[in-house]
Structures are given as structure tokens and as C-alpha cells.
Coordinates of C-alpha atoms in Angstrom, one line a residue:
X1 CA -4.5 9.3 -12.9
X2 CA -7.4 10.3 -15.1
X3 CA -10.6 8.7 -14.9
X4 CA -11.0 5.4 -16.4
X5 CA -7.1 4.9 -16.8
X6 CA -7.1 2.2 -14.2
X7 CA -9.3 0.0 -16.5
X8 CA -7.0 0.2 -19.5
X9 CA -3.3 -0.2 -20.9
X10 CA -2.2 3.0 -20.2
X11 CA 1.4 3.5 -18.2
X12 CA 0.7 4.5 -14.8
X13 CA 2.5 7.4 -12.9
X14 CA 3.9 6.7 -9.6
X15 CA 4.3 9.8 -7.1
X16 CA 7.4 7.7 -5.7
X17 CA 9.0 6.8 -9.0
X18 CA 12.1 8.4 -7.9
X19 CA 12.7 5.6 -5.5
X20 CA 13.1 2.7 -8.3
X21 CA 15.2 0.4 -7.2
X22 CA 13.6 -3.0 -6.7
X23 CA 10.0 -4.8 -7.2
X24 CA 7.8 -6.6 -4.6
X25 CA 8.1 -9.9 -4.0
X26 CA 4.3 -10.8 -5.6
X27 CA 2.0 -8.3 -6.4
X28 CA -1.5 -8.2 -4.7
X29 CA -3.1 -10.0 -7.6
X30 CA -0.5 -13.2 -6.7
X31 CA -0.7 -12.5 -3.3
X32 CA -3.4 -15.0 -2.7
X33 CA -1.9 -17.9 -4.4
X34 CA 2.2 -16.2 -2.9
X35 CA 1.1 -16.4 0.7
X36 CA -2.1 -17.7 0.6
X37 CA -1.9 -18.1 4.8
X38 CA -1.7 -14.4 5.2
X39 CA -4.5 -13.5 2.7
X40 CA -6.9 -15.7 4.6
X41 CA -5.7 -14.1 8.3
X42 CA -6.2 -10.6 6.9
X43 CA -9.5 -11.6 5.3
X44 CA -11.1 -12.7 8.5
X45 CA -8.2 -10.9 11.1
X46 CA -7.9 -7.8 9.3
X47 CA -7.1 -5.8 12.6
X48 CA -4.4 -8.4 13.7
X49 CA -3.1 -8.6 10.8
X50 CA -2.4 -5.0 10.4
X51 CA -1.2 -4.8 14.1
X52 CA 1.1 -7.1 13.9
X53 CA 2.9 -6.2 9.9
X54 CA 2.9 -2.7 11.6
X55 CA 5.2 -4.2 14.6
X56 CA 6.9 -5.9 12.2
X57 CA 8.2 -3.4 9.8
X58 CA 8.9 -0.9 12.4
X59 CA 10.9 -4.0 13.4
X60 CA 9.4 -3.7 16.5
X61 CA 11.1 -0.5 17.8
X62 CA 7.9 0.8 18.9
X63 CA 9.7 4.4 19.6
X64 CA 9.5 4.8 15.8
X65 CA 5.7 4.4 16.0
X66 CA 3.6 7.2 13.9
X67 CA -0.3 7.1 13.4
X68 CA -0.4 6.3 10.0
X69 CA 3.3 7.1 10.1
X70 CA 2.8 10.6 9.4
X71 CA 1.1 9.7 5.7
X72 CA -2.0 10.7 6.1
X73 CA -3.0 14.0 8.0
X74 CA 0.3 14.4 10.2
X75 CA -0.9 17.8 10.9
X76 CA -3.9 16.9 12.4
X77 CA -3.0 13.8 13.8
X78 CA -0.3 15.5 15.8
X79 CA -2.7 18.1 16.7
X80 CA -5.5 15.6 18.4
X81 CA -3.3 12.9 19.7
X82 CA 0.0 14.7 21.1
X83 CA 1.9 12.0 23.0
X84 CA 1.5 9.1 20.8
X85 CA 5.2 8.1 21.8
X86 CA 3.6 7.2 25.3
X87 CA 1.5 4.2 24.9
X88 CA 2.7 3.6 20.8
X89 CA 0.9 -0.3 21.5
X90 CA -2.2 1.4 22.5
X91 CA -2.3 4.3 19.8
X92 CA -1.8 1.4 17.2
X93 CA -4.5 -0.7 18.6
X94 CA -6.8 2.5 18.1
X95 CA -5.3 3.0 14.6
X96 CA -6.5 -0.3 13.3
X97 CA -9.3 -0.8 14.8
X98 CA -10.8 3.0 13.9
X99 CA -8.7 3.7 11.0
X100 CA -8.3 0.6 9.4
X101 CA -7.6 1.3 5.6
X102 CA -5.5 3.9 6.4
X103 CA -3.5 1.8 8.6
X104 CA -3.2 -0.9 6.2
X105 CA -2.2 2.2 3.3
X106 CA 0.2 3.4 5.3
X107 CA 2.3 0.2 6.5
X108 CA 2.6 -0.7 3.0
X109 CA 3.7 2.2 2.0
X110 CA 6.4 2.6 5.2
X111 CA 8.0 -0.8 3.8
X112 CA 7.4 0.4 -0.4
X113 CA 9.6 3.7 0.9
X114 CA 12.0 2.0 3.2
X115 CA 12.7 -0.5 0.9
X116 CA 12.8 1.1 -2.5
X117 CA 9.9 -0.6 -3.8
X118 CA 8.7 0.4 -7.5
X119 CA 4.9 0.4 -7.5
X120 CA 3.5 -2.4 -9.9
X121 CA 1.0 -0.9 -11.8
X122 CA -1.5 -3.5 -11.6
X123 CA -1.3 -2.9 -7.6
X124 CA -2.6 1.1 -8.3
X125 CA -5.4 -0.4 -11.1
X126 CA -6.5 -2.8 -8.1
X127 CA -6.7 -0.2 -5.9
X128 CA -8.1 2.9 -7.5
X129 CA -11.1 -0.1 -8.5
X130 CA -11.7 -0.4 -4.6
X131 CA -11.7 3.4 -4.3
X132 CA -14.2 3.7 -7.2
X133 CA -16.6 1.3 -5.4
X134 CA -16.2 3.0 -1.9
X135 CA -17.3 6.5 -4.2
X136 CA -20.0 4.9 -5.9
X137 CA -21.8 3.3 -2.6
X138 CA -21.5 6.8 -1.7
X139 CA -23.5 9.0 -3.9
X140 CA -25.9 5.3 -4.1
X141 CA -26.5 6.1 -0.5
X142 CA -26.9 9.9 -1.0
X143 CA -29.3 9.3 -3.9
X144 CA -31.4 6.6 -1.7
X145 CA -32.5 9.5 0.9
X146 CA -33.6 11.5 -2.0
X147 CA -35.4 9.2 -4.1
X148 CA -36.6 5.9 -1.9
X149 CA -36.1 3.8 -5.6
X150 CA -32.0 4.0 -5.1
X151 CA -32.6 2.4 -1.6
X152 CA -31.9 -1.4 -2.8
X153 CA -29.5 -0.7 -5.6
X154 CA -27.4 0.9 -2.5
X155 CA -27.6 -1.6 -0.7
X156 CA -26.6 -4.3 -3.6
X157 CA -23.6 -2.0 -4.3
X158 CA -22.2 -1.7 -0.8
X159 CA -22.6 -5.3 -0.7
X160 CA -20.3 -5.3 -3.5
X161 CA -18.3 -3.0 -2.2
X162 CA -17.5 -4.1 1.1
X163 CA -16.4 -7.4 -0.7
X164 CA -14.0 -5.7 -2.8
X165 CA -12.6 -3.7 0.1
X166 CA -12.5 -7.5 2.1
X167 CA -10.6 -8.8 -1.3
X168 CA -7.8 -5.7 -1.7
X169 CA -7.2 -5.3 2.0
X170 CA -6.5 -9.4 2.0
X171 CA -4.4 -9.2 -1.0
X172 CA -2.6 -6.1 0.4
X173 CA -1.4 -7.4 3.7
X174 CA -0.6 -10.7 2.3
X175 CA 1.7 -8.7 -0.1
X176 CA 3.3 -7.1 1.9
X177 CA 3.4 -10.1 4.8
X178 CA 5.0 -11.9 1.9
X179 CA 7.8 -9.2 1.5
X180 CA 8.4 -9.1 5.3
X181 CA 8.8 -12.7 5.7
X182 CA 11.2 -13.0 2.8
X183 CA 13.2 -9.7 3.6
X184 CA 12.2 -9.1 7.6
X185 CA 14.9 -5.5 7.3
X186 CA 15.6 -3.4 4.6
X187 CA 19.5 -4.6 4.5
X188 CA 18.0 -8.4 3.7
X189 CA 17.9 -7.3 0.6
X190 CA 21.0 -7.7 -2.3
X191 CA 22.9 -4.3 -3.7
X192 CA 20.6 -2.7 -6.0
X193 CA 23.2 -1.5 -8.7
X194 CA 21.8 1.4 -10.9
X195 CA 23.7 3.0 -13.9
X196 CA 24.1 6.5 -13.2
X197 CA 22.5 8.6 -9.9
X198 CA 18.8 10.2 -10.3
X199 CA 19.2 13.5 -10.4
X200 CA 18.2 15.8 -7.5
X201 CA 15.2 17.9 -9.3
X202 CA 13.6 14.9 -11.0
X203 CA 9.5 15.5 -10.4
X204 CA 7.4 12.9 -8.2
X205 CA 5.9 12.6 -11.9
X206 CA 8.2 10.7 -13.1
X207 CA 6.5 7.7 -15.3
X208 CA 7.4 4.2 -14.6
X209 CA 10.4 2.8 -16.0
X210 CA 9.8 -0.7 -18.0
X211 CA 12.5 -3.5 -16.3
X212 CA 14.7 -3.3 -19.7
X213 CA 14.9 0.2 -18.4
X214 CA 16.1 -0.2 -15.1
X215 CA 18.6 -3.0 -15.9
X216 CA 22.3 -2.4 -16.4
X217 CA 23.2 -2.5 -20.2
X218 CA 25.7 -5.7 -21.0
X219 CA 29.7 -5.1 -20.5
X220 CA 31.1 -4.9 -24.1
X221 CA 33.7 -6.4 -24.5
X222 CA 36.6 -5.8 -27.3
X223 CA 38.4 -8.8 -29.3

């Protein structure tokens, strides 16, 4: 995604387009208003919260327990923390309490993959806002020990920022709280029909296909 695309019109490209199936439930900007019970838990419980959606989608067979369920950095992960299949409760507890985005990241996308979920592309807009303000109150900060005059617009920023991260974290556990409570396993969930198989050597680039797309054309039917 170029720079800027999140703030327009443009179509966005999902890396897991191949998987189109079905769509959430609500998307994290009706999240609030879909399951407004969760959004406020994982506003003001945020490590809970992602403790417990964790359990929850792993359907709590904890023996399937990953950190970060191999998403993000398996290599290293693997590497530092060996025997995670040990104490999985513990290694969890860790992982949300240290790694908190990333835990968050990586449930959702465990149930988006398990379940065949197309990415809604106001959901990677939301996002790639909250990464933008995480980069900005970086170089703000980086700028203040250089030049003492960018010390309180740093400040003002990661003010900001930290209150978008608080709002998209919120929105994205009660998203995907919402889907869990609605569909708590993957075979919840009706027969997806599709009209003709995805070929094998289709490219993670795939763009998003519009609904009239993915719909089944209408039976003709011959007087």
C-alpha cells in the first residue's frame, strides 16, 4: 500500500485475498456500536481482553498455543523461548502483557485465516492510520533530543497517539469478540458456496473482489 492510499478511495490489496470466502461480522468502525460491551473491556482491560479472545479462538486447546501464533518473528521467537508448549497460560500472559499489539494482531488474524475472512478495507485504512501515528511520535521524539523546540509537539502527538492506539485496539478486539460470540468455531459458520476453485498459483496480490463479485450468478432458467 503506497503512502497516502489509506486516506483515499483507492481499492486496497489484501496479502490474504486468496482466502475470500466470507466477511466479518461488523467491521472495527461498527464495532463500538456491534458489541459495545467488549469495546469498553478492551479499552480499559486490554490485556484481559486479549487473554481471554486468545483462549477463545484456540478454543481453548491450549496445546495449539503459539506466541503470536507464529505471525510475527517465528524464527526468533522459537529461538528465545523454546518450550512454549510447557506453561502455554504463562507464555500467553507474557505475550499480552509485553507484546500487546502484536498479540492483539495476531489473534485476529488466527480467526481472519481460520475462518476465511475477507479483509474489509476500511479495517486496513483504520489501521495503517494507527501505524502512521506510532511513526510519527517517533521521529517527533527523535527530533525533540536534537532540537529542545520539538519537545512539546512530541509530547501533544504521542498524546494523540496513544489515544488512537487505545481506540483501534478497542474496536479490534470488540470485532473480533463479536465474531467469536456469534460463530464460537469455524464449522458455526453456513457453506460458503463459490463458483469455480481459486487456482493454485494465484499471487497473495490478488485485489479485493467487490460482493457482486463473489456472489453466485442467478440460475437461468429456460421457458
Amino acid at each position: 500500500m503506497g503512502g497516502g492510499d489509506f486516506l483515499c478511495g483507492k481499492p486496497i490489496e489484501d496479502p490474504r485475498a486468496h482466502l475470500q470466502a466470507r466477511e466479518w461480522e461488523t467491521t472495527m468502525m461498527h464495532a463500538g456500536c456491534d458489541n459495545p460491551g467488549g469495546c469498553a473491556l478492551a479499552c480499559f482491560f486490554p490485556c484481559c481482553m486479549a487473554y481471554s479472545l486468545r483462549k477463545r479462538a484456540l478454543d481453548n486447546k491450549m496445546a495449539d498455543y503459539k506466541c503470536c501464533q507464529g505471525y510475527i518473528c517465528p524464527n526468533c521467537v522459537d529461538c528465545f523461548v523454546p518450550d512454549q508448549s510447557q506453561c502455554p497460560e504463562f507464555c500467553l500472559c507474557l505475550e499480552v502483557t509485553f507484546f500487546q499489539s502484536c498479540a492483539i494482531s495476531a489473534t485476529r488474524i488466527f480467526v481472519q485465516e481460520q475462518r476465511q475472512i475477507i479483509t474489509d478495507p476500511c479495517d486496513i485504512k483504520i489501521i495503517a492510520c494507527n501505524n502512521a501515528m506510532q511513526i510519527l511520535t517517533c521521529i517527533c521524539r527523535v527530533l525533540a533530543h536534537v532540537n529542545g523546540i520539538f519537545g512539546h509537539v512530541a509530547r501533544l502527538i504521542q498524546l494523540a497517539a496513544d489515544i488512537v492506539y487505545c481506540m483501534t485496539q478497542a474496536c479490534m478486539q470488540a470485532q473480533t469478540d463479536h465474531e467469536l460470540m456469534l460463530h464460537p468455531t469455524p464449522l458455526d459458520y453456513a457453506p460458503v458456496i463459490t463458483t469455480q476453485p481459486m487456482p493454485s498459483n494465484v499471487s497473495d496480490r490478488t485485489p479485493l473482489m467487490s460482493a457482486e463479485q463473489q456472489a453466485p450468478p442467478p440460475p437461468v432458467y429456460e421457458k
